[in-house]
PDB file of C-alpha atoms and ligand atoms in Angstrom:
ATOM      1  CA  MET A  19       1.810 -31.560  36.869  1.00 88.00           C
ATOM      2  CA  ASP A  20       5.349 -32.920  37.059  1.00 94.00           C
ATOM      3  CA  LEU A  21       5.645 -35.546  34.326  1.00 97.00           C
ATOM      4  CA  GLY A  22       8.750 -37.073  35.844  1.00 96.00           C
ATOM      5  CA  LEU A  23      10.827 -36.672  32.698  1.00 97.00           C
ATOM      6  CA  THR A  24      13.639 -34.667  34.295  1.00 96.00           C
ATOM      7  CA  GLY A  25      17.059 -35.760  33.106  1.00 96.00           C
ATOM      8  CA  ARG A  26      15.711 -38.499  30.847  1.00 97.00           C
ATOM      9  CA  ALA A  27      17.608 -39.005  27.574  1.00 98.00           C
ATOM     10  CA  ILE A  28      14.976 -39.261  24.850  1.00 98.00           C
ATOM     11  CA  LEU A  29      15.805 -39.803  21.189  1.00 99.00           C
ATOM     12  CA  VAL A  30      13.488 -38.189  18.625  1.00 99.00           C
ATOM     13  CA  THR A  31      13.869 -39.065  14.935  1.00 99.00           C
ATOM     14  CA  GLY A  32      13.087 -36.281  12.491  1.00 98.00           C
ATOM     15  CA  GLY A  33      13.153 -33.910  15.441  1.00 98.00           C
ATOM     16  CA  ALA A  34      14.568 -30.823  13.750  1.00 98.00           C
ATOM     17  CA  LYS A  35      11.277 -29.616  12.206  1.00 98.00           C
ATOM     18  CA  GLY A  36       7.506 -29.928  12.467  1.00 98.00           C
ATOM     19  CA  ILE A  37       5.950 -32.366  14.922  1.00 98.00           C
ATOM     20  CA  GLY A  38       9.330 -33.773  15.960  1.00 98.00           C
ATOM     21  CA  ALA A  39      10.667 -30.312  16.783  1.00 98.00           C
ATOM     22  CA  ALA A  40       7.562 -29.576  18.884  1.00 98.00           C
ATOM     23  CA  ILE A  41       8.169 -32.832  20.790  1.00 98.00           C
ATOM     24  CA  VAL A  42      11.818 -31.887  21.339  1.00 98.00           C
ATOM     25  CA  ARG A  43      10.855 -28.419  22.632  1.00 98.00           C
ATOM     26  CA  ALA A  44       8.214 -29.866  24.957  1.00 98.00           C
ATOM     27  CA  LEU A  45      10.637 -32.478  26.302  1.00 98.00           C
ATOM     28  CA  ALA A  46      13.267 -29.804  26.941  1.00 98.00           C
ATOM     29  CA  ALA A  47      10.666 -27.715  28.781  1.00 98.00           C
ATOM     30  CA  GLU A  48       9.979 -30.762  30.986  1.00 98.00           C
ATOM     31  CA  GLY A  49      13.671 -30.961  31.885  1.00 97.00           C
ATOM     32  CA  ALA A  50      14.378 -34.003  29.718  1.00 98.00           C
ATOM     33  CA  ARG A  51      17.502 -34.289  27.546  1.00 98.00           C
ATOM     34  CA  PRO A  52      16.338 -34.626  23.946  1.00 98.00           C
ATOM     35  CA  ILE A  53      18.552 -36.216  21.312  1.00 98.00           C
ATOM     36  CA  VAL A  54      17.571 -35.228  17.782  1.00 98.00           C
ATOM     37  CA  LEU A  55      18.295 -37.349  14.725  1.00 98.00           C
ATOM     38  CA  ASP A  56      17.608 -35.527  11.463  1.00 98.00           C
ATOM     39  CA  ARG A  57      19.101 -35.052   7.993  1.00 98.00           C
ATOM     40  CA  ASP A  58      18.406 -31.299   7.840  1.00 98.00           C
ATOM     41  CA  ALA A  59      21.711 -29.811   9.027  1.00 98.00           C
ATOM     42  CA  ILE A  60      20.456 -26.215   9.006  1.00 98.00           C
ATOM     43  CA  ALA A  61      17.328 -26.992  11.035  1.00 98.00           C
ATOM     44  CA  LEU A  62      19.482 -28.975  13.487  1.00 98.00           C
ATOM     45  CA  ARG A  63      21.779 -25.959  13.925  1.00 98.00           C
ATOM     46  CA  VAL A  64      18.814 -23.645  14.546  1.00 97.00           C
ATOM     47  CA  MET A  65      17.483 -26.085  17.133  1.00 97.00           C
ATOM     48  CA  CYS A  66      20.828 -26.234  18.950  1.00 97.00           C
ATOM     49  CA  GLU A  67      20.884 -22.428  19.104  1.00 97.00           C
ATOM     50  CA  SER A  68      17.449 -22.263  20.717  1.00 95.00           C
ATOM     51  CA  ILE A  69      17.640 -25.285  23.063  1.00 96.00           C
ATOM     52  CA  PRO A  70      20.745 -25.534  25.222  1.00 89.00           C
ATOM     53  CA  ASP A  71      22.062 -29.049  25.875  1.00 91.00           C
ATOM     54  CA  VAL A  72      20.120 -30.689  23.042  1.00 98.00           C
ATOM     55  CA  ILE A  73      22.202 -33.415  21.376  1.00 98.00           C
ATOM     56  CA  ALA A  74      21.947 -33.132  17.588  1.00 98.00           C
ATOM     57  CA  ILE A  75      23.000 -35.955  15.290  1.00 98.00           C
ATOM     58  CA  GLU A  76      22.849 -35.455  11.542  1.00 98.00           C
ATOM     59  CA  CYS A  77      22.002 -38.648   9.693  1.00 98.00           C
ATOM     60  CA  ASP A  78      19.806 -40.074   6.970  1.00 98.00           C
ATOM     61  CA  LEU A  79      17.669 -42.733   8.600  1.00 99.00           C
ATOM     62  CA  ARG A  80      17.164 -44.565   5.302  1.00 98.00           C
ATOM     63  CA  ASP A  81      20.643 -46.001   5.849  1.00 98.00           C
ATOM     64  CA  PRO A  82      20.550 -48.823   8.444  1.00 98.00           C
ATOM     65  CA  THR A  83      24.228 -48.341   9.306  1.00 98.00           C
ATOM     66  CA  ALA A  84      23.588 -44.651   9.942  1.00 98.00           C
ATOM     67  CA  CYS A  85      20.730 -45.606  12.308  1.00 99.00           C
ATOM     68  CA  ARG A  86      22.964 -47.966  14.264  1.00 98.00           C
ATOM     69  CA  ASP A  87      25.837 -45.460  14.435  1.00 99.00           C
ATOM     70  CA  ALA A  88      23.503 -42.641  15.481  1.00 99.00           C
ATOM     71  CA  VAL A  89      22.082 -44.673  18.367  1.00 99.00           C
ATOM     72  CA  ALA A  90      25.612 -45.607  19.502  1.00 98.00           C
ATOM     73  CA  ASP A  91      26.616 -41.941  19.320  1.00 98.00           C
ATOM     74  CA  ALA A  92      23.486 -40.922  21.263  1.00 98.00           C
ATOM     75  CA  VAL A  93      24.083 -43.500  23.994  1.00 98.00           C
ATOM     76  CA  SER A  94      27.711 -42.501  24.333  1.00 98.00           C
ATOM     77  CA  ARG A  95      27.018 -38.743  24.468  1.00 98.00           C
ATOM     78  CA  ALA A  96      23.965 -38.978  26.762  1.00 98.00           C
ATOM     79  CA  GLY A  97      25.377 -41.763  28.931  1.00 97.00           C
ATOM     80  CA  GLY A  98      22.411 -44.020  28.129  1.00 98.00           C
ATOM     81  CA  LEU A  99      18.991 -43.859  26.549  1.00 98.00           C
ATOM     82  CA  ASP A 100      15.622 -43.787  28.302  1.00 98.00           C
ATOM     83  CA  ALA A 101      13.073 -43.526  25.483  1.00 98.00           C
ATOM     84  CA  VAL A 102      12.600 -43.334  21.708  1.00 98.00           C
ATOM     85  CA  VAL A 103      10.159 -41.375  19.567  1.00 99.00           C
ATOM     86  CA  ASN A 104       9.932 -42.732  16.024  1.00 99.00           C
ATOM     87  CA  ASN A 105       8.705 -39.611  14.272  1.00 98.00           C
ATOM     88  CA  ALA A 106      10.552 -39.230  10.946  1.00 98.00           C
ATOM     89  CA  GLY A 107       8.511 -39.881   7.825  1.00 98.00           C
ATOM     90  CA  VAL A 108       7.373 -38.351   4.581  1.00 97.00           C
ATOM     91  CA  ASN A 109       4.073 -38.652   2.730  1.00 95.00           C
ATOM     92  CA  ASP A 110       5.723 -39.271  -0.624  1.00 95.00           C
ATOM     93  CA  SER A 111       2.825 -39.979  -3.003  1.00 94.00           C
ATOM     94  CA  VAL A 112       3.925 -43.397  -4.227  1.00 98.00           C
ATOM     95  CA  GLY A 113       0.667 -44.847  -5.496  1.00 98.00           C
ATOM     96  CA  LEU A 114      -0.333 -47.756  -7.672  1.00 98.00           C
ATOM     97  CA  GLU A 115      -0.840 -45.840 -10.905  1.00 97.00           C
ATOM     98  CA  GLN A 116       1.765 -43.167 -10.161  1.00 95.00           C
ATOM     99  CA  GLY A 117       4.353 -45.419  -8.606  1.00 98.00           C
ATOM    100  CA  SER A 118       6.506 -48.469  -9.223  1.00 98.00           C
ATOM    101  CA  PRO A 119       7.677 -51.493  -7.236  1.00 98.00           C
ATOM    102  CA  ASP A 120      11.077 -49.846  -6.741  1.00 98.00           C
ATOM    103  CA  ARG A 121       9.560 -46.597  -5.493  1.00 98.00           C
ATOM    104  CA  PHE A 122       7.239 -48.544  -3.168  1.00 98.00           C
ATOM    105  CA  ARG A 123      10.264 -50.228  -1.567  1.00 98.00           C
ATOM    106  CA  GLU A 124      12.014 -46.860  -1.346  1.00 98.00           C
ATOM    107  CA  SER A 125       8.969 -45.410   0.437  1.00 98.00           C
ATOM    108  CA  LEU A 126       9.059 -48.211   3.018  1.00 98.00           C
ATOM    109  CA  ARG A 127      12.743 -47.409   3.541  1.00 98.00           C
ATOM    110  CA  ALA A 128      11.878 -43.736   4.126  1.00 98.00           C
ATOM    111  CA  ASN A 129       8.960 -44.417   6.436  1.00 98.00           C
ATOM    112  CA  LEU A 130       9.218 -47.808   8.098  1.00 99.00           C
ATOM    113  CA  PHE A 131      12.489 -49.713   8.227  1.00 99.00           C
ATOM    114  CA  HIS A 132      14.314 -47.095  10.304  1.00 99.00           C
ATOM    115  CA  CYS A 133      11.719 -47.460  13.093  1.00 99.00           C
ATOM    116  CA  TYR A 134      12.823 -51.065  13.527  1.00 99.00           C
ATOM    117  CA  ASP A 135      16.521 -50.228  13.031  1.00 99.00           C
ATOM    118  CA  ILE A 136      16.456 -47.524  15.718  1.00 99.00           C
ATOM    119  CA  VAL A 137      14.535 -49.552  18.290  1.00 99.00           C
ATOM    120  CA  HIS A 138      16.641 -52.652  17.613  1.00 98.00           C
ATOM    121  CA  ALA A 139      19.821 -50.677  18.244  1.00 98.00           C
ATOM    122  CA  ALA A 140      18.371 -48.844  21.256  1.00 98.00           C
ATOM    123  CA  LEU A 141      16.891 -51.880  23.004  1.00 98.00           C
ATOM    124  CA  PRO A 142      19.863 -52.796  25.259  1.00 98.00           C
ATOM    125  CA  SER A 143      19.941 -49.215  26.562  1.00 98.00           C
ATOM    126  CA  LEU A 144      16.150 -49.070  26.971  1.00 98.00           C
ATOM    127  CA  LYS A 145      16.251 -52.316  28.960  1.00 98.00           C
ATOM    128  CA  ALA A 146      18.963 -50.852  31.194  1.00 97.00           C
ATOM    129  CA  SER A 147      17.102 -47.556  31.696  1.00 96.00           C
ATOM    130  CA  GLY A 148      15.960 -46.973  35.266  1.00 81.00           C
ATOM    131  CA  ALA A 149      17.634 -50.136  36.437  1.00 71.00           C
ATOM    132  CA  ASP A 150      19.942 -48.271  38.830  1.00 63.00           C
ATOM    133  CA  GLY A 151      16.902 -47.032  40.772  1.00 57.00           C
ATOM    134  CA  SER A 152      18.658 -43.702  41.220  1.00 56.00           C
ATOM    135  CA  GLU A 153      15.404 -41.777  40.875  1.00 54.00           C
ATOM    136  CA  GLY A 154      13.170 -44.344  42.473  1.00 54.00           C
ATOM    137  CA  ASP A 155      11.469 -47.289  40.829  1.00 57.00           C
ATOM    138  CA  ALA A 156       8.848 -45.281  38.934  1.00 74.00           C
ATOM    139  CA  TRP A 157      10.786 -44.834  35.699  1.00 90.00           C
ATOM    140  CA  LYS A 158      10.497 -47.420  32.936  1.00 94.00           C
ATOM    141  CA  ALA A 159      11.567 -46.888  29.361  1.00 98.00           C
ATOM    142  CA  ALA A 160       9.000 -46.088  26.677  1.00 98.00           C
ATOM    143  CA  ILE A 161       8.601 -45.912  22.920  1.00 98.00           C
ATOM    144  CA  VAL A 162       6.224 -43.626  21.050  1.00 99.00           C
ATOM    145  CA  ASN A 163       5.596 -44.158  17.340  1.00 99.00           C
ATOM    146  CA  ILE A 164       4.098 -41.428  15.164  1.00 99.00           C
ATOM    147  CA  ALA A 165       1.672 -43.002  12.685  1.00 99.00           C
ATOM    148  CA  SER A 166      -0.880 -41.289  10.420  1.00 98.00           C
ATOM    149  CA  LYS A 167      -4.601 -41.343   9.745  1.00 98.00           C
ATOM    150  CA  THR A 168      -3.767 -42.756   6.308  1.00 98.00           C
ATOM    151  CA  ALA A 169      -3.030 -46.080   8.050  1.00 98.00           C
ATOM    152  CA  VAL A 170      -6.722 -46.469   8.828  1.00 98.00           C
ATOM    153  CA  THR A 171      -8.525 -44.262   6.293  1.00 98.00           C
ATOM    154  CA  GLY A 172      -6.325 -44.495   3.186  1.00 98.00           C
ATOM    155  CA  GLN A 173      -5.642 -41.330   1.221  1.00 96.00           C
ATOM    156  CA  GLY A 174      -5.201 -42.360  -2.396  1.00 97.00           C
ATOM    157  CA  ASN A 175      -1.925 -42.323  -4.307  1.00 96.00           C
ATOM    158  CA  THR A 176       0.201 -43.053  -1.257  1.00 97.00           C
ATOM    159  CA  SER A 177       0.610 -46.837  -1.042  1.00 98.00           C
ATOM    160  CA  GLY A 178       4.088 -46.791   0.485  1.00 98.00           C
ATOM    161  CA  TYR A 179       3.347 -44.227   3.185  1.00 98.00           C
ATOM    162  CA  SER A 180       0.012 -45.836   4.146  1.00 98.00           C
ATOM    163  CA  ALA A 181       1.573 -49.304   4.267  1.00 98.00           C
ATOM    164  CA  ALA A 182       4.415 -48.011   6.442  1.00 99.00           C
ATOM    165  CA  LYS A 183       2.068 -46.230   8.833  1.00 98.00           C
ATOM    166  CA  GLY A 184      -0.204 -49.295   9.052  1.00 99.00           C
ATOM    167  CA  ALA A 185       2.850 -51.397   9.861  1.00 99.00           C
ATOM    168  CA  ILE A 186       3.856 -48.882  12.531  1.00 99.00           C
ATOM    169  CA  LEU A 187       0.467 -49.350  14.216  1.00 99.00           C
ATOM    170  CA  ALA A 188       0.948 -53.137  14.062  1.00 99.00           C
ATOM    171  CA  LEU A 189       4.497 -52.864  15.428  1.00 99.00           C
ATOM    172  CA  THR A 190       3.204 -50.746  18.294  1.00 99.00           C
ATOM    173  CA  ARG A 191       1.050 -53.670  19.466  1.00 98.00           C
ATOM    174  CA  GLU A 192       3.705 -56.265  18.618  1.00 98.00           C
ATOM    175  CA  TRP A 193       6.477 -54.456  20.518  1.00 98.00           C
ATOM    176  CA  ALA A 194       4.136 -53.707  23.428  1.00 98.00           C
ATOM    177  CA  VAL A 195       3.710 -57.472  23.797  1.00 98.00           C
ATOM    178  CA  GLU A 196       7.362 -58.413  23.237  1.00 98.00           C
ATOM    179  CA  LEU A 197       8.622 -55.793  25.681  1.00 98.00           C
ATOM    180  CA  LEU A 198       6.175 -56.578  28.518  1.00 97.00           C
ATOM    181  CA  PRO A 199       8.847 -58.503  30.442  1.00 97.00           C
ATOM    182  CA  TYR A 200      10.910 -55.286  30.658  1.00 97.00           C
ATOM    183  CA  ALA A 201       7.886 -53.062  31.389  1.00 96.00           C
ATOM    184  CA  ILE A 202       8.837 -50.983  28.343  1.00 98.00           C
ATOM    185  CA  ARG A 203       5.601 -49.361  27.177  1.00 98.00           C
ATOM    186  CA  VAL A 204       4.946 -48.830  23.467  1.00 98.00           C
ATOM    187  CA  ASN A 205       2.224 -46.537  22.118  1.00 98.00           C
ATOM    188  CA  ALA A 206       1.375 -44.766  18.873  1.00 99.00           C
ATOM    189  CA  ILE A 207       0.009 -41.306  18.167  1.00 99.00           C
ATOM    190  CA  VAL A 208      -2.144 -40.961  15.073  1.00 99.00           C
ATOM    191  CA  PRO A 209      -2.266 -37.392  13.710  1.00 98.00           C
ATOM    192  CA  ALA A 210      -4.483 -36.340  10.820  1.00 98.00           C
ATOM    193  CA  GLU A 211      -3.957 -32.713   9.778  1.00 98.00           C
ATOM    194  CA  VAL A 212      -1.061 -30.833  11.396  1.00 98.00           C
ATOM    195  CA  MET A 213       0.486 -27.703   9.832  1.00 96.00           C
ATOM    196  CA  THR A 214       4.200 -28.430   9.499  1.00 97.00           C
ATOM    197  CA  PRO A 215       6.819 -27.805   6.770  1.00 93.00           C
ATOM    198  CA  LEU A 216       5.932 -31.221   5.288  1.00 91.00           C
ATOM    199  CA  TYR A 217       2.203 -30.455   5.271  1.00 94.00           C
ATOM    200  CA  ARG A 218       2.769 -26.965   3.819  1.00 94.00           C
ATOM    201  CA  ALA A 219       4.831 -28.421   0.969  1.00 92.00           C
ATOM    202  CA  TRP A 220       2.098 -30.988   0.250  1.00 88.00           C
ATOM    203  CA  LEU A 221      -0.565 -28.258   0.284  1.00 93.00           C
ATOM    204  CA  ASP A 222       1.466 -25.943  -1.929  1.00 94.00           C
ATOM    205  CA  ALA A 223       1.743 -28.691  -4.539  1.00 91.00           C
ATOM    206  CA  SER A 224      -2.032 -28.505  -5.117  1.00 92.00           C
ATOM    207  CA  ALA A 225      -3.597 -26.282  -7.763  1.00 96.00           C
ATOM    208  CA  ASP A 226      -5.205 -23.864  -5.279  1.00 97.00           C
ATOM    209  CA  PRO A 227      -3.586 -24.359  -1.833  1.00 97.00           C
ATOM    210  CA  GLU A 228      -5.837 -21.936   0.088  1.00 96.00           C
ATOM    211  CA  ALA A 229      -9.056 -23.400  -1.352  1.00 97.00           C
ATOM    212  CA  ARG A 230      -7.773 -26.879  -0.566  1.00 96.00           C
ATOM    213  CA  LEU A 231      -6.935 -25.834   3.008  1.00 97.00           C
ATOM    214  CA  ALA A 232     -10.399 -24.329   3.503  1.00 97.00           C
ATOM    215  CA  GLN A 233     -11.934 -27.582   2.252  1.00 96.00           C
ATOM    216  CA  ILE A 234      -9.836 -29.620   4.704  1.00 95.00           C
ATOM    217  CA  LEU A 235     -10.574 -27.360   7.691  1.00 97.00           C
ATOM    218  CA  GLU A 236     -14.280 -27.698   7.031  1.00 95.00           C
ATOM    219  CA  ARG A 237     -13.948 -31.461   7.633  1.00 93.00           C
ATOM    220  CA  ILE A 238     -12.207 -31.261  11.024  1.00 96.00           C
ATOM    221  CA  PRO A 239     -14.988 -31.630  13.614  1.00 96.00           C
ATOM    222  CA  LEU A 240     -13.388 -30.003  16.661  1.00 96.00           C
ATOM    223  CA  GLY A 241     -12.957 -26.297  15.983  1.00 97.00           C
ATOM    224  CA  ARG A 242     -12.637 -26.587  12.185  1.00 96.00           C
ATOM    225  CA  ARG A 243      -8.892 -26.125  12.619  1.00 97.00           C
ATOM    226  CA  MET A 244      -5.609 -27.936  12.139  1.00 98.00           C
ATOM    227  CA  THR A 245      -4.086 -29.812  15.060  1.00 98.00           C
ATOM    228  CA  GLN A 246      -1.138 -27.857  16.474  1.00 98.00           C
ATOM    229  CA  PRO A 247       2.238 -29.658  16.570  1.00 98.00           C
ATOM    230  CA  GLU A 248       2.325 -28.760  20.287  1.00 98.00           C
ATOM    231  CA  GLU A 249      -0.862 -30.807  20.825  1.00 98.00           C
ATOM    232  CA  ILE A 250       0.861 -33.883  19.409  1.00 98.00           C
ATOM    233  CA  ALA A 251       3.885 -33.062  21.580  1.00 98.00           C
ATOM    234  CA  SER A 252       1.778 -32.905  24.760  1.00 98.00           C
ATOM    235  CA  MET A 253       0.437 -36.386  24.094  1.00 98.00           C
ATOM    236  CA  ALA A 254       3.951 -37.655  23.343  1.00 99.00           C
ATOM    237  CA  CYS A 255       5.304 -36.246  26.624  1.00 98.00           C
ATOM    238  CA  PHE A 256       2.458 -37.855  28.581  1.00 98.00           C
ATOM    239  CA  LEU A 257       2.915 -41.244  26.900  1.00 98.00           C
ATOM    240  CA  LEU A 258       6.667 -41.160  27.523  1.00 98.00           C
ATOM    241  CA  SER A 259       6.211 -40.243  31.158  1.00 98.00           C
ATOM    242  CA  PRO A 260       5.601 -42.458  34.202  1.00 97.00           C
ATOM    243  CA  ARG A 261       2.195 -40.696  34.407  1.00 96.00           C
ATOM    244  CA  ALA A 262       1.173 -43.068  31.602  1.00 97.00           C
ATOM    245  CA  GLY A 263       2.599 -45.988  33.561  1.00 96.00           C
ATOM    246  CA  HIS A 264      -0.282 -48.363  32.722  1.00 97.00           C
ATOM    247  CA  VAL A 265      -0.787 -47.339  29.086  1.00 98.00           C
ATOM    248  CA  THR A 266       0.704 -49.627  26.457  1.00 98.00           C
ATOM    249  CA  GLY A 267      -0.137 -50.939  22.987  1.00 98.00           C
ATOM    250  CA  GLN A 268      -2.500 -48.007  22.366  1.00 99.00           C
ATOM    251  CA  HIS A 269      -3.216 -45.957  19.257  1.00 99.00           C
ATOM    252  CA  LEU A 270      -4.050 -42.412  20.379  1.00 98.00           C
ATOM    253  CA  PHE A 271      -5.818 -40.266  17.781  1.00 98.00           C
ATOM    254  CA  VAL A 272      -4.922 -36.598  18.301  1.00 98.00           C
ATOM    255  CA  ASP A 273      -6.975 -35.267  15.409  1.00 98.00           C
ATOM    256  CA  GLY A 274      -9.920 -33.147  16.578  1.00 98.00           C
ATOM    257  CA  GLY A 275     -12.249 -36.094  15.911  1.00 97.00           C
ATOM    258  CA  TYR A 276     -11.278 -36.284  12.236  1.00 97.00           C
ATOM    259  CA  VAL A 277     -11.171 -40.069  11.950  1.00 97.00           C
ATOM    260  CA  HIS A 278     -13.900 -41.248  14.299  1.00 97.00           C
ATOM    261  CA  LEU A 279     -16.702 -38.713  14.666  1.00 96.00           C
ATOM    262  CA  ASP A 280     -19.944 -38.848  12.736  1.00 91.00           C
ATOM    263  CA  ARG A 281     -19.631 -37.465   9.196  1.00 78.00           C
ATOM    264  CA  ALA A 282     -23.100 -35.961   9.573  1.00 77.00           C
ATOM    265  CA  LEU A 283     -21.498 -33.364  11.851  1.00 69.00           C
ATOM    266  CA  ARG A 284     -19.866 -31.781   8.829  1.00 60.00           C
TER     267      ARG A 284
HETATM  268  P1  NAP B 319       8.363 -32.476   8.583  1.00 72.68           P
HETATM  269  O1  NAP B 319       7.781 -31.130   8.751  1.00 72.68           O
HETATM  270  O2  NAP B 319       8.922 -32.841   7.236  1.00 72.68           O
HETATM  271  O3  NAP B 319       9.499 -32.739   9.676  1.00 72.68           O
HETATM  272  C1  NAP B 319      10.113 -34.002   9.697  1.00 72.68           C
HETATM  273  C2  NAP B 319      11.606 -33.891   9.853  1.00 72.68           C
HETATM  274  O4  NAP B 319      12.153 -35.235   9.716  1.00 72.68           O
HETATM  275  C3  NAP B 319      12.277 -33.058   8.754  1.00 72.68           C
HETATM  276  O5  NAP B 319      13.358 -32.308   9.277  1.00 72.68           O
HETATM  277  C4  NAP B 319      12.784 -34.157   7.804  1.00 72.68           C
HETATM  278  O6  NAP B 319      13.864 -33.737   6.992  1.00 72.68           O
HETATM  279  C5  NAP B 319      13.204 -35.229   8.771  1.00 72.68           C
HETATM  280  N1  NAP B 319      13.321 -36.525   8.110  1.00 72.68           N
HETATM  281  C6  NAP B 319      12.399 -37.142   7.327  1.00 72.68           C
HETATM  282  N2  NAP B 319      12.907 -38.292   6.844  1.00 72.68           N
HETATM  283  C7  NAP B 319      14.160 -38.405   7.347  1.00 72.68           C
HETATM  284  C8  NAP B 319      15.183 -39.372   7.194  1.00 72.68           C
HETATM  285  N3  NAP B 319      15.049 -40.426   6.394  1.00 72.68           N
HETATM  286  N4  NAP B 319      16.348 -39.197   7.854  1.00 72.68           N
HETATM  287  C9  NAP B 319      16.523 -38.104   8.642  1.00 72.68           C
HETATM  288  N5  NAP B 319      15.602 -37.133   8.804  1.00 72.68           N
HETATM  289  C10 NAP B 319      14.417 -37.288   8.163  1.00 72.68           C
HETATM  290  O7  NAP B 319       7.242 -33.598   8.922  1.00 72.68           O
HETATM  291  P2  NAP B 319       5.984 -33.547   9.946  1.00 72.68           P
HETATM  292  O8  NAP B 319       4.785 -33.095   9.225  1.00 72.68           O
HETATM  293  O9  NAP B 319       6.397 -32.897  11.206  1.00 72.68           O
HETATM  294  O10 NAP B 319       5.784 -35.115  10.173  1.00 72.68           O
HETATM  295  C11 NAP B 319       6.359 -35.806  11.265  1.00 72.68           C
HETATM  296  C12 NAP B 319       5.715 -37.189  11.327  1.00 72.68           C
HETATM  297  O11 NAP B 319       4.310 -37.053  11.538  1.00 72.68           O
HETATM  298  C13 NAP B 319       5.892 -37.995  10.043  1.00 72.68           C
HETATM  299  O12 NAP B 319       6.122 -39.358  10.336  1.00 72.68           O
HETATM  300  C14 NAP B 319       4.552 -37.855   9.369  1.00 72.68           C
HETATM  301  O13 NAP B 319       4.251 -38.951   8.554  1.00 72.68           O
HETATM  302  C15 NAP B 319       3.618 -37.812  10.567  1.00 72.68           C
HETATM  303  N6  NAP B 319       2.323 -37.192  10.263  1.00 72.68           N
HETATM  304  C16 NAP B 319       2.242 -35.874   9.963  1.00 72.68           C
HETATM  305  C17 NAP B 319       0.988 -35.310   9.679  1.00 72.68           C
HETATM  306  C18 NAP B 319       0.816 -33.855   9.356  1.00 72.68           C
HETATM  307  O14 NAP B 319      -0.340 -33.439   9.115  1.00 72.68           O
HETATM  308  N7  NAP B 319       1.869 -33.055   9.333  1.00 72.68           N
HETATM  309  C19 NAP B 319      -0.163 -36.124   9.685  1.00 72.68           C
HETATM  310  C20 NAP B 319      -0.028 -37.472   9.989  1.00 72.68           C
HETATM  311  C21 NAP B 319       1.229 -38.010  10.282  1.00 72.68           C
HETATM  312  P3  NAP B 319      13.531 -33.256   5.461  1.00 72.68           P
HETATM  313  O15 NAP B 319      12.843 -31.929   5.567  1.00 72.68           O
HETATM  314  O16 NAP B 319      14.874 -33.225   4.818  1.00 72.68           O
HETATM  315  O17 NAP B 319      12.628 -34.324   4.884  1.00 72.68           O
END
């Protein structure tokens, strides 16, 4: 199936590793032109070596000025911007007992504020996307936000991350409404357990990582396995594409049934 993403300039935050990198690879395979914003210079370099024509911009998204400058750089280098994937985030274990008001605010800066900063800066370009009709009238800009199961289930000891991801789900609906006049669609993907560098680091911080992993796998209904980053990427590509032309304001759970299926299954 042709997703109709050919030539589209699509910005992916945190796209140098993990889920973001899988999205970037999938977009490149669809003929899109991914633009990666990430703070990991080495991972960005590796990505540029493996994907020709990817635009890599090193920046720390916690800095609002860096977000604005990165979007301007992206627009100038790609000649416009057709879509945004807000993917960057870190489950940083800022809880109530093991946290502080300052660290809570810092967690929101790491996980939430840059989503607004990026979309705010990108909006004029997103509104202009497709307006020339050069590839027909089918293309409209889109935004995909990567949330987390913690937004709806909680996790314990991660107030900042959960609050940020809950806000991202709310912003998905809010932006879907605000951007209706421009036919810019806004959707969220909600992953649960995906093996990435971030997840591995979290697992390795536990007393017995392999026992913990076995315990987690046992609770994933479909196949008793982790979700692959590529499975999140497939959903992202679909949601970004004109094939999802009547899908907006949705929260798509790509989690093997982790959040919604009957606990008695386990
Ligand atoms: P990952 O393996 O850490 O990859 C994320 C990339 O984003 C890393 O290169 C990271 O750099 C970068 N990044 C993070 N914060 C940044 C910032 N402020 N500025 C610039 N770059 C930044 O993470 P992942 O597991 O793929 O997670 C991607 C998204 O999915 C996150 O929003 C996460 O919350 C969400 N998610 C993941 C899972 C899961 O099971 N993995 C489950 C639910 C939701 P550093 O390495 O320097 O941090």
